[in-house]
Coordinates of C-alpha atoms in Angstrom, one line a residue:
X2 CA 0.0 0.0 0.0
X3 CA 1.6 3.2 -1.2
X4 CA -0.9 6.2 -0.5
X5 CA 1.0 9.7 -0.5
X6 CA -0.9 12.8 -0.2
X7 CA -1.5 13.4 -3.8
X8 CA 0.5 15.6 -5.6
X9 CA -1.9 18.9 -7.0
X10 CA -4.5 18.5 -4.6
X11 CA -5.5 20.1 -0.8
X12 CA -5.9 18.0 1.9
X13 CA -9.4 16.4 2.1
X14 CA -10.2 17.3 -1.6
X15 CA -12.9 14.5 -1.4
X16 CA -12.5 13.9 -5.7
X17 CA -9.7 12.3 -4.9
X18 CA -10.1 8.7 -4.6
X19 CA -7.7 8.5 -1.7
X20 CA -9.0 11.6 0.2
X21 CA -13.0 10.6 -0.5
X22 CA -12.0 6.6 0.5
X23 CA -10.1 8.0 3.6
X24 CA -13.0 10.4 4.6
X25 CA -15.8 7.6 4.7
X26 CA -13.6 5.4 7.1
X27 CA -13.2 8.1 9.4
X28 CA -16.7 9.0 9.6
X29 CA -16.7 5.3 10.7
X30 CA -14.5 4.9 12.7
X31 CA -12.6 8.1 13.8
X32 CA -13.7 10.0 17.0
X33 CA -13.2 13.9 17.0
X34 CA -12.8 15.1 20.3
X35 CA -12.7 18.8 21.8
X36 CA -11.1 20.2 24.7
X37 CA -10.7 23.9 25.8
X38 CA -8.4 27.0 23.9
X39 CA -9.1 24.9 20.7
X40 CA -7.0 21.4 21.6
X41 CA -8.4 18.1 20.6
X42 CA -7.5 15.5 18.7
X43 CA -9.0 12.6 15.8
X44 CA -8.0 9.3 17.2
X45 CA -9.0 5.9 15.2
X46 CA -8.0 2.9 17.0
X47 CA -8.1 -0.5 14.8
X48 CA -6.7 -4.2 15.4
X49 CA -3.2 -4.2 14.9
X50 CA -3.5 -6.1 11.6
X51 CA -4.9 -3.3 10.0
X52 CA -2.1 -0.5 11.0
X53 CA -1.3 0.0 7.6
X54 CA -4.6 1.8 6.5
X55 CA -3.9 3.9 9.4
X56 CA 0.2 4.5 8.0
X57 CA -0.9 5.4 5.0
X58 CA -3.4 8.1 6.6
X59 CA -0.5 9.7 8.0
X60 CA 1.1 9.8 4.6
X61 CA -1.6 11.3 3.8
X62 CA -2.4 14.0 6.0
X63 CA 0.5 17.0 5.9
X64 CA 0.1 17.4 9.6
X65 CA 2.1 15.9 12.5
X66 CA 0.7 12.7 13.8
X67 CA 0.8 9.3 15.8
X68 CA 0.6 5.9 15.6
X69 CA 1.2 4.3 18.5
X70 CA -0.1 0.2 19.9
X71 CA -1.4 -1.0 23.1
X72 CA -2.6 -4.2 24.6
X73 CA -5.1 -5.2 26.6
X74 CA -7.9 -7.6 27.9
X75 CA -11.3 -6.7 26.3
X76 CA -14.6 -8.6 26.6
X77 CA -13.6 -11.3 24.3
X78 CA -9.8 -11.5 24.6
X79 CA -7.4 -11.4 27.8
X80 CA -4.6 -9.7 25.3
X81 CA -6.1 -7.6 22.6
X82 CA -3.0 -5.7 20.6
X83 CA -4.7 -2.5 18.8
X84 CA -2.9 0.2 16.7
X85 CA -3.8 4.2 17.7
X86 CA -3.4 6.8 15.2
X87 CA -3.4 10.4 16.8
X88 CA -3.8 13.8 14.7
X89 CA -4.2 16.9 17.0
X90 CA -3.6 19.4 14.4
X91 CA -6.7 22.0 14.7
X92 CA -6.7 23.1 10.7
X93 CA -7.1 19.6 10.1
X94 CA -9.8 18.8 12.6
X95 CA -12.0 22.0 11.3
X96 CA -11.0 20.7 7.8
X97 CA -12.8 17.4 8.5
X98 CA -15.1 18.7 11.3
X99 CA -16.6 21.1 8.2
X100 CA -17.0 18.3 5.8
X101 CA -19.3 16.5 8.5
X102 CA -17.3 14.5 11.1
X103 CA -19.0 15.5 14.1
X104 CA -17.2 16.4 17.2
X105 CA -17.9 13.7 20.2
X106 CA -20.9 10.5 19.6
X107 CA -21.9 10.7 16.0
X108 CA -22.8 7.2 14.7
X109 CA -26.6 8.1 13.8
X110 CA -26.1 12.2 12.5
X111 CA -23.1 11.1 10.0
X112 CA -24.5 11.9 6.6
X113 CA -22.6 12.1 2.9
X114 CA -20.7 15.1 2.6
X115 CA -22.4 18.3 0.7
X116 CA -19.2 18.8 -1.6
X117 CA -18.5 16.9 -4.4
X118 CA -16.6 13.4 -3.9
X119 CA -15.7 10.2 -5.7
X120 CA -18.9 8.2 -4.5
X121 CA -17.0 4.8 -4.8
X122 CA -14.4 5.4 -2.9
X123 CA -16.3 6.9 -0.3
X124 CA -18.2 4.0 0.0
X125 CA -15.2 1.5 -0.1
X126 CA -14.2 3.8 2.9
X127 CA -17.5 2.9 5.1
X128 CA -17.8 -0.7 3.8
X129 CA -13.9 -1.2 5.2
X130 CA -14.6 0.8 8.8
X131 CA -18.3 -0.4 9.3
X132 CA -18.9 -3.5 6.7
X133 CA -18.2 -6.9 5.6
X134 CA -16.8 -8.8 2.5
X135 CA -16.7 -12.2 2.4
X136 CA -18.5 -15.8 1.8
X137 CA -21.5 -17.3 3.5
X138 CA -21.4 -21.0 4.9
X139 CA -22.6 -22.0 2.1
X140 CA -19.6 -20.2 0.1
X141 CA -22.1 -17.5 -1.6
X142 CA -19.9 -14.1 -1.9
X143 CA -21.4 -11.1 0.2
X144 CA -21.1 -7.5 1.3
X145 CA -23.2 -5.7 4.2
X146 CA -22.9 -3.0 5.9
X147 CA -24.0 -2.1 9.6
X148 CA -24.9 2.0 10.5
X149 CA -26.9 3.2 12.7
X150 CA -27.3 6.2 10.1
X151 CA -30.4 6.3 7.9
X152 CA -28.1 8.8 5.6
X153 CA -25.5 6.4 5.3
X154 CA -27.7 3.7 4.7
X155 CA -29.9 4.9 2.3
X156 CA -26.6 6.3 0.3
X157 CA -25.1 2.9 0.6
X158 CA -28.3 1.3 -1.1
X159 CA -28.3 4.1 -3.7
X160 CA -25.0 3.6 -5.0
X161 CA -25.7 -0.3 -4.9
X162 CA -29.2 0.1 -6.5
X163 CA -27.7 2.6 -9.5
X164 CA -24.9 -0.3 -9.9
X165 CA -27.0 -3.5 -9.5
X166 CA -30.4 -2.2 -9.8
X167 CA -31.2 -4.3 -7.1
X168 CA -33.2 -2.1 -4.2
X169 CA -33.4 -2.6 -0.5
X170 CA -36.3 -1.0 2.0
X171 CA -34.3 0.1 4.8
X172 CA -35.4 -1.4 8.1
X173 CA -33.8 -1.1 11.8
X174 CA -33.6 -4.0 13.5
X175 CA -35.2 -4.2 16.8
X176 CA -32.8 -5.5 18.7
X177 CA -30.1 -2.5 19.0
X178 CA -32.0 0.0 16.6
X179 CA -29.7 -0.1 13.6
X180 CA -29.2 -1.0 9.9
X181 CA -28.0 -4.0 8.7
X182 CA -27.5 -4.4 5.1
X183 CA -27.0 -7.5 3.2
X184 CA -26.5 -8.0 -1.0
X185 CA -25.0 -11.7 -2.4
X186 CA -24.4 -13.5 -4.6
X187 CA -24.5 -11.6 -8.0
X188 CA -24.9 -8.5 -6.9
X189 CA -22.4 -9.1 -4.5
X190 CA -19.7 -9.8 -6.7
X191 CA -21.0 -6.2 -9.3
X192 CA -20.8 -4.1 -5.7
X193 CA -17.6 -5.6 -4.8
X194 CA -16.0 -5.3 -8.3
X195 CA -17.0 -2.0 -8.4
X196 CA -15.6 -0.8 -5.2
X197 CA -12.6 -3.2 -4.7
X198 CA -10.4 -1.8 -8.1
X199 CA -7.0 -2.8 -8.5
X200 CA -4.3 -0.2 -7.0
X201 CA -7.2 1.3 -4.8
X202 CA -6.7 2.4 -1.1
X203 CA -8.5 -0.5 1.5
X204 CA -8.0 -2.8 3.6
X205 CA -6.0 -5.3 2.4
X206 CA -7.9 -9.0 4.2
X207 CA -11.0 -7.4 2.3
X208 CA -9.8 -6.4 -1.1
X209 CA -8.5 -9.9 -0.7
X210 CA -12.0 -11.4 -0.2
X211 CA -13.6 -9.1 -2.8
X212 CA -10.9 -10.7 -5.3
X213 CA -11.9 -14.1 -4.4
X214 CA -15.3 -13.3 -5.8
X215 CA -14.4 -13.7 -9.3
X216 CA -14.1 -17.3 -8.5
X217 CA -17.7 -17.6 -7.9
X218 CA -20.1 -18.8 -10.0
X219 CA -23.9 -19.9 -10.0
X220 CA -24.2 -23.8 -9.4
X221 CA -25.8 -25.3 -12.2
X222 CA -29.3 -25.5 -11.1
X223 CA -29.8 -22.8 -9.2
X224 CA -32.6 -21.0 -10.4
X225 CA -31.9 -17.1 -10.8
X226 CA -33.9 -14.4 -9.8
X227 CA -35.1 -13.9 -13.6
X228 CA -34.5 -15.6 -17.1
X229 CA -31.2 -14.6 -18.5
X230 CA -30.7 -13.4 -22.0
X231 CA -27.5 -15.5 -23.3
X232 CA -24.9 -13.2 -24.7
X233 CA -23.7 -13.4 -28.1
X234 CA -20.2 -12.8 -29.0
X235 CA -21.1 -9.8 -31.4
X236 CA -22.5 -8.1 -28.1
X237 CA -19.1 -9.3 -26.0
X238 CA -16.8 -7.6 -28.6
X239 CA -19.0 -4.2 -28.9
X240 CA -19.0 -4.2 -24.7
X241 CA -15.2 -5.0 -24.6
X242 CA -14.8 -2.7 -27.5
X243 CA -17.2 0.3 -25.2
X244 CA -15.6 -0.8 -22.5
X245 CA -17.8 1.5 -20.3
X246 CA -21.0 -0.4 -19.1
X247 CA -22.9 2.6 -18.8
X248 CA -22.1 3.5 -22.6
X249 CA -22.9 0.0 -23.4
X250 CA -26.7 -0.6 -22.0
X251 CA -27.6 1.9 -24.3
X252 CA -26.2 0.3 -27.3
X253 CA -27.0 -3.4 -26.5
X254 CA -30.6 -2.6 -24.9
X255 CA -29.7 -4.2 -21.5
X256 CA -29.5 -3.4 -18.3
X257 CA -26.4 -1.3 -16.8
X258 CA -25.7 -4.1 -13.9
X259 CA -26.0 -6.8 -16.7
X260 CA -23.2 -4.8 -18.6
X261 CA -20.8 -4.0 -15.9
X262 CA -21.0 -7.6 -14.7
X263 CA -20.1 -9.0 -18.5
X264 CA -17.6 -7.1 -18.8
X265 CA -16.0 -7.3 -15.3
X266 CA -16.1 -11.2 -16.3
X267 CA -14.7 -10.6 -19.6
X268 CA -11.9 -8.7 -18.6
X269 CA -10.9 -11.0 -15.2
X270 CA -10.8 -14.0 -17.8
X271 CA -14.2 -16.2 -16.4
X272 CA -15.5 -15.7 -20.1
X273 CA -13.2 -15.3 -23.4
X274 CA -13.0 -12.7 -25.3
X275 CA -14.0 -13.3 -28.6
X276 CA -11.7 -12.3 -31.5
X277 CA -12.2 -9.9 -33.6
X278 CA -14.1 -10.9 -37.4

């Protein structure tokens, strides 16, 4: 993982992949605190197996920091080992305090920001803080997320709805009053593809899992959702040839989800390209 605070750009310019990824984890999972004559701090404390997202923050951010680790017994180990990254610095706490990371308890008033920002990213951000990526017991690929936020959550479903058009109706459990949101399979694999690039800024033990859902496929015999319309190769070579799934719906008259997924399975080699005539 090699983020630098990119060249051109100020700090926290959320169009910036890096800056818009970085932003959604702290909503997550940093903590703004306030003290008096304008001292505080942002502290995000992680396991210590993911101190490199918090290293390459502090590459990141053009202000002094910490990162510092401590052990100790929690309610489900005797010797937990965390990682603590520190930033005091007040421009950059008013920087990120404007953009709408509250000051003090904040998990259900966290909203998207107001400027403009690299929505993917941003989302890869809150999946990696508050989500999961994986594979069910029964080795289907999935992604959730968990928020007590109903701005959060209903942009989370958005972006996956736009990509997937698969829609969710947002519903807090009754046991501790939040969200929890669940896509598999198919959808899955698009939401994952989509967020999970290659060379982006994540956690690495999830961009891991979200690679090892190219490997899944539909048993024969599993009924989809709907009947599919096979393919042809004249369509595969005008989508590769697009190469924009977006562009290509309108061209093929299908659906932008069925496009991005072809093509995501075109280019990650579970269906050949056909050659050119």
């Amino acid at each position: 993982m090699a983020a630098h605070e990119p060249s051109g750009h100020d700090f926290m310019d959320l169009e910036v992949p890096e800056y818009a990824y970085m932003f959604g984890f702290l909503q997550m999972d940093g903590h703004l605190s306030a003290q008096s004559r304008d001292r505080g701090c942002l502290t995000v404390e992680l396991g210590a197996r993911d101190i490199e997202i918090l290293r390459a923050f502090q590459r990141l951010t053009p202000h002094n920091s910490t990162i510092s680790q401590r052990t100790r017994a929690t309610n489900f180990t005797e010797s937990h080992t965390s990682a603590v990254w520190k930033l005091h610095s007040l421009e950059a706490r008013t920087t990120l305090n404007e953009l709408g990371l509250p000051y003090g308890r904040k998990s259900s008033k966290i909203a998207p920001p107001d400027v403009a920002f690299s929505r993917r990213d941003y989302v890869r951000g809150v999946v990696d803080a508050d989500g999961s990526v994986g594979h069910t017991s029964q080795g289907f690929p999935f992604v959730s997320l968990t928020t007590a936020s109903t701005a959060i959550a209903t942009f989370f479903c958005d972006h996956t709805r736009d990509l997937t058009g698969i829609g969710r109706t947002l519903k807090r459990n009754t046991r501790d009053d939040i969200y929890n949101i669940f896509y598999m399979k198919e959808p899955a694999q698009a939401l994952a593809a989509d967020l999970y690039y290659p060379g982006c800024l994540s956690l690495e033990r999830k961009q891991a899992k979200a690679d090892s859902f190219t490997s899944w496929s539909r048993p024969a015999g599993m009924r989809a959702a709907h009947t599919r319309r096979r393919w042809t190769p004249e369509e595969d070579r005008l989508l590769v040839r697009i190469g924009d799934s977006s562009a290509a719906a309108d061209h093929l008259g299908r659906s932008r989800t069925s496009c991005h997924m072809r093509l995501w399975r075109l280019r990650s080699g579970q269906v050949p390209t056909p050659t050119e005539q």
